mmCIF file of C-alpha atoms in Angstrom:
data_model
loop_
_atom_site.group_PDB
_atom_site.id
_atom_site.type_symbol
_atom_site.label_atom_id
_atom_site.label_comp_id
_atom_site.label_asym_id
_atom_site.label_seq_id
_atom_site.Cartn_x
_atom_site.Cartn_y
_atom_site.Cartn_z
ATOM 1 C CA VAL A 1 -67.590 -22.084 2.690
ATOM 2 C CA ALA A 2 -65.982 -25.176 4.227
ATOM 3 C CA ARG A 3 -67.943 -24.608 7.443
ATOM 4 C CA LEU A 4 -71.228 -24.311 5.467
ATOM 5 C CA THR A 5 -70.414 -27.501 3.610
ATOM 6 C CA ALA A 6 -69.847 -29.333 6.901
ATOM 7 C CA LEU A 7 -73.115 -27.943 8.328
ATOM 8 C CA CYS A 8 -75.008 -29.099 5.247
ATOM 9 C CA ARG A 9 -73.687 -32.596 5.683
ATOM 10 C CA ALA A 10 -74.689 -32.454 9.361
ATOM 11 C CA LEU A 11 -78.220 -31.336 8.327
ATOM 12 C CA ARG A 12 -78.595 -34.252 5.939
ATOM 13 C CA ARG A 13 -77.318 -36.662 8.550
ATOM 14 C CA SER A 14 -79.769 -35.263 11.187
ATOM 15 C CA GLU A 15 -82.616 -35.487 8.654
ATOM 16 C CA ASP A 16 -81.754 -39.109 7.865
ATOM 17 C CA GLU A 17 -81.570 -39.957 11.527
ATOM 18 C CA GLY A 18 -84.780 -38.094 12.344
ATOM 19 C CA ASP A 19 -83.091 -35.890 14.952
ATOM 20 C CA GLU A 20 -85.309 -32.817 14.800
ATOM 21 C CA PRO A 21 -83.698 -30.856 17.698
ATOM 22 C CA GLY A 22 -80.216 -31.439 16.280
ATOM 23 C CA TRP A 23 -81.472 -30.582 12.803
ATOM 24 C CA ALA A 24 -82.895 -27.273 14.122
ATOM 25 C CA ARG A 25 -79.696 -26.313 15.879
ATOM 26 C CA THR A 26 -77.614 -27.190 12.822
ATOM 27 C CA ARG A 27 -79.996 -25.172 10.614
ATOM 28 C CA GLU A 28 -79.589 -22.101 12.820
ATOM 29 C CA GLU A 29 -75.819 -22.426 12.683
ATOM 30 C CA ALA A 30 -75.926 -22.857 8.909
ATOM 31 C CA GLU A 31 -78.113 -19.748 8.484
ATOM 32 C CA ALA A 32 -75.759 -17.742 10.720
ATOM 33 C CA ALA A 33 -72.731 -18.945 8.721
ATOM 34 C CA LEU A 34 -74.528 -18.069 5.472
ATOM 35 C CA ARG A 35 -75.322 -14.552 6.722
ATOM 36 C CA GLU A 36 -71.675 -14.140 7.738
ATOM 37 C CA LEU A 37 -70.514 -15.341 4.330
ATOM 38 C CA ARG A 38 -72.904 -12.952 2.548
ATOM 39 C CA GLU A 39 -71.581 -10.112 4.708
ATOM 40 C CA VAL A 40 -68.025 -11.039 3.748
ATOM 41 C CA VAL A 41 -68.663 -11.219 -0.004
ATOM 42 C CA ARG A 42 -70.939 -8.161 -0.075
ATOM 43 C CA PRO A 43 -68.007 -5.676 -0.655
ATOM 44 C CA LEU A 44 -66.823 -7.788 -3.583
ATOM 45 C CA ARG A 45 -70.002 -6.875 -5.482
ATOM 46 C CA GLU A 46 -69.392 -3.134 -5.094
ATOM 47 C CA PRO A 47 -68.219 -1.376 -8.309
ATOM 48 C CA GLY A 48 -64.808 -0.013 -7.200
ATOM 49 C CA TYR A 49 -63.793 -2.732 -4.749
ATOM 50 C CA GLY A 50 -61.848 -4.802 -7.286
ATOM 51 C CA GLU A 51 -59.800 -1.820 -8.440
ATOM 52 C CA ALA A 52 -59.094 -0.802 -4.826
ATOM 53 C CA LEU A 53 -58.089 -4.350 -4.014
ATOM 54 C CA ARG A 54 -55.807 -4.407 -7.063
ATOM 55 C CA ARG A 55 -54.179 -1.101 -6.009
ATOM 56 C CA LYS A 56 -53.712 -2.414 -2.492
ATOM 57 C CA ALA A 57 -52.096 -5.604 -3.811
ATOM 58 C CA GLU A 58 -49.889 -3.527 -6.121
ATOM 59 C CA ARG A 59 -48.811 -1.318 -3.197
ATOM 60 C CA ALA A 60 -48.062 -4.409 -1.146
ATOM 61 C CA ARG A 61 -46.061 -5.875 -4.041
ATOM 62 C CA LYS A 62 -44.094 -2.646 -4.516
ATOM 63 C CA ARG A 63 -43.478 -2.397 -0.799
ATOM 64 C CA ARG A 64 -42.246 -5.996 -0.752
ATOM 65 C CA LEU A 65 -39.960 -5.317 -3.738
ATOM 66 C CA ARG A 66 -38.716 -2.108 -2.102
ATOM 67 C CA LEU A 67 -37.914 -3.964 1.111
ATOM 68 C CA GLN A 68 -36.132 -6.684 -0.862
ATOM 69 C CA ARG A 69 -34.168 -4.075 -2.805
ATOM 70 C CA ARG A 70 -33.196 -2.261 0.379
ATOM 71 C CA LYS A 71 -32.177 -5.554 1.945
ATOM 72 C CA HIS A 72 -30.120 -6.413 -1.120
ATOM 73 C CA GLU A 73 -28.537 -2.926 -1.156
ATOM 74 C CA ALA A 74 -27.772 -3.165 2.556
ATOM 75 C CA ARG A 75 -26.192 -6.584 2.062
ATOM 76 C CA ALA A 76 -24.184 -5.298 -0.924
ATOM 77 C CA ALA A 77 -23.100 -2.224 1.040
ATOM 78 C CA LYS A 78 -22.113 -4.438 3.954
ATOM 79 C CA GLU A 79 -20.102 -6.713 1.661
ATOM 80 C CA GLU A 80 -18.475 -3.696 0.009
ATOM 81 C CA GLU A 81 -17.621 -2.211 3.381
ATOM 82 C CA ALA A 82 -16.184 -5.565 4.476
ATOM 83 C CA ALA A 83 -14.105 -5.691 1.287
ATOM 84 C CA ARG A 84 -12.873 -2.132 1.877
ATOM 85 C CA ALA A 85 -12.095 -2.984 5.491
ATOM 86 C CA ALA A 86 -10.179 -6.094 4.387
ATOM 87 C CA GLU A 87 -8.274 -4.004 1.842
ATOM 88 C CA ARG A 88 -7.491 -1.399 4.485
ATOM 89 C CA GLU A 89 -6.349 -4.120 6.868
ATOM 90 C CA ALA A 90 -4.157 -5.616 4.146
ATOM 91 C CA LYS A 91 -2.610 -2.221 3.418
ATOM 92 C CA ILE A 92 -2.112 -1.590 7.128
ATOM 93 C CA ASP A 93 -0.481 -5.012 7.552
ATOM 94 C CA GLN A 94 1.735 -4.350 4.543
ATOM 95 C CA TRP A 95 2.687 -0.915 5.871
ATOM 96 C CA ARG A 96 3.315 -2.370 9.348
ATOM 97 C CA ALA A 97 5.492 -5.145 7.898
ATOM 98 C CA LYS A 98 7.402 -2.578 5.861
ATOM 99 C CA CYS A 99 7.918 -0.385 8.929
ATOM 100 C CA ILE A 100 9.064 -3.386 10.963
ATOM 101 C CA GLN A 101 11.489 -4.405 8.223
ATOM 102 C CA GLU A 102 12.856 -0.875 7.929
ATOM 103 C CA GLY A 103 13.171 -0.687 11.719
ATOM 104 C CA GLU A 104 15.017 -4.005 11.828
ATOM 105 C CA GLU A 105 17.348 -2.874 9.044
ATOM 106 C CA LYS A 106 18.037 0.390 10.859
ATOM 107 C CA ASN A 107 18.643 -1.479 14.125
ATOM 108 C CA ARG A 108 21.060 -3.844 12.406
ATOM 109 C CA GLU A 109 22.850 -0.933 10.779
ATOM 110 C CA ARG A 110 22.927 0.911 14.101
ATOM 111 C CA GLU A 111 24.262 -2.143 15.920
ATOM 112 C CA LEU A 112 26.856 -2.741 13.223
ATOM 113 C CA LYS A 113 27.903 0.887 13.310
ATOM 114 C CA ALA A 114 28.004 0.862 17.114
ATOM 115 C CA ALA A 115 30.133 -2.300 17.036
ATOM 116 C CA ALA A 116 32.434 -0.772 14.419
ATOM 117 C CA ASP A 117 32.672 2.460 16.421
ATOM 118 C CA SER A 118 33.429 0.437 19.545
ATOM 119 C CA VAL A 119 36.179 -1.503 17.775
ATOM 120 C CA LEU A 120 37.453 1.718 16.219
ATOM 121 C CA SER A 121 37.533 3.454 19.591
ATOM 122 C CA GLU A 122 39.368 0.431 21.030
ATOM 123 C CA VAL A 123 41.909 0.625 18.205
ATOM 124 C CA ARG A 124 42.351 4.351 18.797
ATOM 125 C CA LYS A 125 42.817 3.672 22.497
ATOM 126 C CA LYS A 126 45.537 1.137 21.657
ATOM 127 C CA GLN A 127 47.147 3.671 19.338
ATOM 128 C CA ALA A 128 47.081 6.248 22.109
ATOM 129 C CA ASP A 129 48.670 3.736 24.508
ATOM 130 C CA THR A 130 51.384 2.971 21.931
ATOM 131 C CA LYS A 131 52.044 6.655 21.413
ATOM 132 C CA ARG A 132 52.262 7.178 25.169
ATOM 133 C CA MET A 133 54.737 4.308 25.431
ATOM 134 C CA MET A 134 56.838 5.878 22.650
ATOM 135 C CA ASP A 135 56.823 9.147 24.609
ATOM 136 C CA VAL A 136 57.905 7.227 27.724
ATOM 137 C CA LEU A 137 60.808 5.647 25.790
ATOM 138 C CA ARG A 138 61.908 9.047 24.488
ATOM 139 C CA GLY A 139 61.676 10.414 28.002
ATOM 140 C CA LEU A 140 63.806 7.506 29.297
ATOM 141 C CA GLU A 141 66.416 8.155 26.608
ATOM 142 C CA LYS A 142 66.508 11.827 27.486
ATOM 143 C CA LEU A 143 66.675 11.072 31.232
ATOM 144 C CA ARG A 144 69.554 8.597 30.769
ATOM 145 C CA LYS A 145 71.398 11.088 28.625
ATOM 146 C CA LEU A 146 71.045 13.795 31.284
ATOM 147 C CA ARG A 147 72.140 11.417 34.037
ATOM 148 C CA LYS A 148 75.057 10.209 31.923
ATOM 149 C CA GLU A 149 76.205 13.834 31.380
ATOM 150 C CA ALA A 150 75.856 14.567 35.106
ATOM 151 C CA ALA A 151 77.897 11.463 35.977
ATOM 152 C CA ALA A 152 80.539 12.394 33.399
ATOM 153 C CA ARG A 153 80.911 15.831 35.018
ATOM 154 C CA LYS A 154 81.534 14.015 38.288
ATOM 155 C CA GLY A 155 84.086 11.743 36.597
ATOM 156 C CA VAL A 156 81.901 8.641 36.609
ATOM 157 C CA CYS A 157 81.583 6.907 33.241
ATOM 158 C CA PRO A 158 79.367 3.808 32.759
ATOM 159 C CA PRO A 159 80.850 0.894 30.845
ATOM 160 C CA PRO A 160 80.136 0.638 27.101
ATOM 161 C CA SER A 161 78.304 -2.641 27.650
ATOM 162 C CA ALA A 162 75.661 -0.803 29.716
ATOM 163 C CA ASP A 163 75.089 1.736 26.919
ATOM 164 C CA GLU A 164 74.860 -1.050 24.377
ATOM 165 C CA ALA A 165 72.395 -3.052 26.483
ATOM 166 C CA PHE A 166 70.236 0.047 27.051
ATOM 167 C CA GLU A 167 70.220 0.939 23.371
ATOM 168 C CA ASN A 168 69.405 -2.644 22.342
ATOM 169 C CA GLN A 169 66.533 -2.772 24.792
ATOM 170 C CA VAL A 170 65.215 0.591 23.624
ATOM 171 C CA GLU A 171 65.493 -0.372 19.948
ATOM 172 C CA SER A 172 63.703 -3.663 20.630
ATOM 173 C CA LEU A 173 60.865 -1.792 22.349
ATOM 174 C CA LYS A 174 60.723 0.776 19.529
ATOM 175 C CA THR A 175 60.510 -2.012 16.935
ATOM 176 C CA LEU A 176 57.724 -3.695 18.882
ATOM 177 C CA LEU A 177 55.806 -0.429 19.270
ATOM 178 C CA LYS A 178 56.315 0.407 15.600
ATOM 179 C CA THR A 179 54.948 -3.014 14.598
ATOM 180 C CA ARG A 180 51.951 -2.524 16.846
ATOM 181 C CA THR A 181 51.406 0.977 15.485
ATOM 182 C CA GLU A 182 51.386 -0.331 11.921
ATOM 183 C CA LEU A 183 49.018 -3.122 12.926
ATOM 184 C CA TYR A 184 46.635 -0.705 14.632
ATOM 185 C CA GLU A 185 46.751 1.640 11.642
ATOM 186 C CA ALA A 186 45.890 -1.269 9.338
ATOM 187 C CA GLU A 187 42.974 -2.186 11.604
ATOM 188 C CA GLU A 188 41.788 1.418 11.603
ATOM 189 C CA ARG A 189 41.963 1.609 7.812
ATOM 190 C CA ALA A 190 40.042 -1.655 7.499
ATOM 191 C CA LEU A 191 37.359 -0.404 9.886
ATOM 192 C CA ARG A 192 37.118 2.899 8.054
ATOM 193 C CA VAL A 193 36.766 1.072 4.751
ATOM 194 C CA MET A 194 34.031 -1.087 6.281
ATOM 195 C CA LEU A 195 32.200 1.953 7.658
ATOM 196 C CA GLU A 196 32.523 3.770 4.359
ATOM 197 C CA GLY A 197 31.202 0.662 2.609
ATOM 198 C CA GLU A 198 28.215 0.548 4.969
ATOM 199 C CA GLN A 199 27.575 4.235 4.413
ATOM 200 C CA GLU A 200 27.858 3.728 0.667
ATOM 201 C CA GLU A 201 25.404 0.829 0.869
ATOM 202 C CA GLU A 202 23.057 3.009 2.907
ATOM 203 C CA ARG A 203 23.314 5.822 0.365
ATOM 204 C CA LYS A 204 22.736 3.291 -2.421
ATOM 205 C CA ARG A 205 19.643 1.916 -0.698
ATOM 206 C CA GLU A 206 18.303 5.416 -0.119
ATOM 207 C CA MET A 207 18.936 6.236 -3.782
ATOM 208 C CA GLU A 208 17.165 3.040 -4.879
ATOM 209 C CA LYS A 209 14.184 3.872 -2.650
ATOM 210 C CA LYS A 210 14.072 7.366 -4.073
ATOM 211 C CA GLN A 211 14.292 6.064 -7.650
ATOM 212 C CA LYS A 212 11.572 3.489 -6.914
ATOM 213 C CA LYS A 213 9.283 6.218 -5.571
ATOM 214 C CA GLU A 214 10.012 8.340 -8.640
ATOM 215 C CA ARG A 215 9.239 5.405 -10.949
ATOM 216 C CA GLU A 216 5.993 4.691 -9.104
ATOM 217 C CA LYS A 217 5.076 8.381 -9.282
ATOM 218 C CA LEU A 218 5.797 8.521 -13.030
ATOM 219 C CA LEU A 219 3.849 5.292 -13.593
ATOM 220 C CA GLN A 220 0.883 6.683 -11.652
ATOM 221 C CA GLN A 221 1.035 9.903 -13.687
ATOM 222 C CA LYS A 222 1.134 7.862 -16.895
ATOM 223 C CA LEU A 223 -1.861 5.780 -15.797
ATOM 224 C CA GLU A 224 -3.811 8.929 -14.910
ATOM 225 C CA MET A 225 -2.860 10.495 -18.239
ATOM 226 C CA ASP A 226 -3.896 7.395 -20.196
ATOM 227 C CA SER A 227 -7.125 7.249 -18.209
ATOM 228 C CA LYS A 228 -7.926 10.864 -19.113
ATOM 229 C CA LEU A 229 -7.097 10.281 -22.780
ATOM 230 C CA PHE A 230 -8.506 6.802 -23.361
ATOM 231 C CA GLY A 231 -10.629 6.080 -20.299
ATOM 232 C CA ASP A 232 -10.054 3.696 -17.446
ATOM 233 C CA PRO A 233 -9.180 0.221 -18.864
ATOM 234 C CA ALA A 234 -10.908 -1.458 -15.919
ATOM 235 C CA GLU A 235 -14.219 0.146 -16.864
ATOM 236 C CA PHE A 236 -14.153 -0.793 -20.563
ATOM 237 C CA PRO A 237 -14.246 -4.309 -22.024
ATOM 238 C CA LEU A 238 -12.054 -5.317 -24.923
ATOM 239 C CA ALA A 239 -14.916 -4.804 -27.358
ATOM 240 C CA HIS A 240 -15.539 -1.232 -26.208
ATOM 241 C CA LEU A 241 -15.871 1.593 -28.692
ATOM 242 C CA LEU A 242 -12.590 3.219 -27.563
ATOM 243 C CA GLN A 243 -10.512 0.041 -27.912
ATOM 244 C CA PRO A 244 -9.455 0.648 -31.562
ATOM 245 C CA PHE A 245 -8.298 4.140 -30.635
ATOM 246 C CA ARG A 246 -6.313 2.769 -27.700
ATOM 247 C CA ASP A 247 -4.692 0.181 -29.972
ATOM 248 C CA TYR A 248 -3.851 2.848 -32.541
ATOM 249 C CA TYR A 249 -2.353 5.410 -30.191
ATOM 250 C CA LEU A 250 -0.466 2.826 -28.099
ATOM 251 C CA GLN A 251 0.846 0.741 -30.995
ATOM 252 C CA ALA A 252 4.362 2.173 -30.578
ATOM 253 C CA GLU A 253 4.605 0.501 -27.174
ATOM 254 C CA HIS A 254 4.245 -2.928 -28.760
ATOM 255 C CA SER A 255 5.910 -2.575 -32.177
ATOM 256 C CA VAL A 256 9.342 -1.168 -33.036
ATOM 257 C CA ALA A 257 8.323 -0.666 -36.670
ATOM 258 C CA ALA A 258 5.312 1.387 -35.580
ATOM 259 C CA LEU A 259 7.543 3.423 -33.236
ATOM 260 C CA ILE A 260 9.988 4.198 -36.085
ATOM 261 C CA GLN A 261 7.135 5.152 -38.441
ATOM 262 C CA ILE A 262 5.516 7.444 -35.871
ATOM 263 C CA ARG A 263 8.847 9.105 -35.038
ATOM 264 C CA HIS A 264 9.502 9.613 -38.767
ATOM 265 C CA GLU A 265 6.125 11.299 -39.205
ATOM 266 C CA TRP A 266 6.692 13.526 -36.170
ATOM 267 C CA ASP A 267 10.221 14.448 -37.209
ATOM 268 C CA GLN A 268 8.839 16.019 -40.379
ATOM 269 C CA TYR A 269 7.330 18.775 -38.260
ATOM 270 C CA LEU A 270 10.334 19.560 -36.045
ATOM 271 C CA VAL A 271 10.942 23.310 -35.805
ATOM 272 C CA PRO A 272 12.992 25.476 -33.433
ATOM 273 C CA ALA A 273 11.297 26.785 -30.326
ATOM 274 C CA ASP A 274 11.331 30.391 -31.646
ATOM 275 C CA HIS A 275 9.956 29.554 -35.108
ATOM 276 C CA PRO A 276 7.161 32.043 -35.992
ATOM 277 C CA GLU A 277 5.009 29.516 -37.876
ATOM 278 C CA GLY A 278 5.081 26.605 -35.473
ATOM 279 C CA SER A 279 6.044 25.264 -32.084
ATOM 280 C CA CYS A 280 8.174 22.366 -30.941
ATOM 281 C CA ILE A 281 6.649 18.956 -30.236
ATOM 282 C CA PRO A 282 5.557 18.592 -26.582
ATOM 283 C CA PRO A 283 7.492 15.967 -24.579
ATOM 284 C CA GLY A 284 4.343 14.076 -23.572
ATOM 285 C CA TRP A 285 0.602 13.826 -24.105
ATOM 286 C CA VAL A 286 -1.388 17.043 -24.488
ATOM 287 C CA LEU A 287 -4.120 16.646 -21.891
ATOM 288 C CA PRO A 288 -7.579 18.087 -22.597
ATOM 289 C CA SER A 289 -8.640 21.076 -20.588
ATOM 290 C CA LEU A 290 -11.360 20.775 -17.954
ATOM 291 C CA PRO A 291 -15.010 21.289 -19.051
ATOM 292 C CA THR A 292 -16.082 24.933 -18.950
ATOM 293 C CA ASN A 293 -19.841 24.253 -18.747
ATOM 294 C CA ASP A 294 -22.290 21.595 -17.614
ATOM 295 C CA THR A 295 -23.174 20.472 -21.153
ATOM 296 C CA TRP A 296 -19.559 19.748 -21.976
ATOM 297 C CA ALA A 297 -19.084 17.990 -18.632
ATOM 298 C CA THR A 298 -22.117 15.790 -19.385
ATOM 299 C CA ALA A 299 -20.687 14.861 -22.791
ATOM 300 C CA VAL A 300 -17.315 14.011 -21.229
ATOM 301 C CA ARG A 301 -18.922 11.812 -18.627
#
């Protein structure tokens, strides 16, 4: 249409200027452009062309929306995968840090135990040396006694001052060895107490770890049980239909008066385990059984 408009202006200009050859050429071009335009708009006059064009536009629109939705889903999936990967990395880093800390603690304990064992073995070696020296002193006393008896049989008697000097020297050595023995025994007792304390600390830490795991396991079981009974709290807002029931059944966790009232009501129904008309109160929540058919499963979901 714009080209025809320009050709019409050119025709008028050629007519005003009196340019007959130019006017003829422009007229031929205008007629050709008009035929081309008529050929283009001819399908628009057909009965079903508008509806076909509308369907084609609708298909293009749906295809565009489908591509946008897929792009959005792919981006969301990518972001979710990145979040899961970041969470996995965080858990791996936490586990690695925990393993490193446990390894460092074990290395420190091992080094401390090795140092204590080394000191203890050194103390035991000193005790063995002291005991060997005591045996040497006893052997010297026995040897001098035998030599003294042999000399007496030959009529040779050492002066009393020599016996006194020998006995004083031996007693001095015995006192020194006895003092060292007591000192080494005290060191050994102190080291044993230290080792026993370290072992007790290790047993205490292992017990605390075990108790922590048990508490986490019980807490997880409680969360799963509450989720089965009342639904997952993360999936329900505060104004959800189940919220009043949650508040009612969990009121004893937040109010002592409610706990006493509930226990009083339950205590009215206490019966022995072998009572023919009743059973004892279960220690925890009575979980619902699994759905036995698809209809029930649909209602639960």
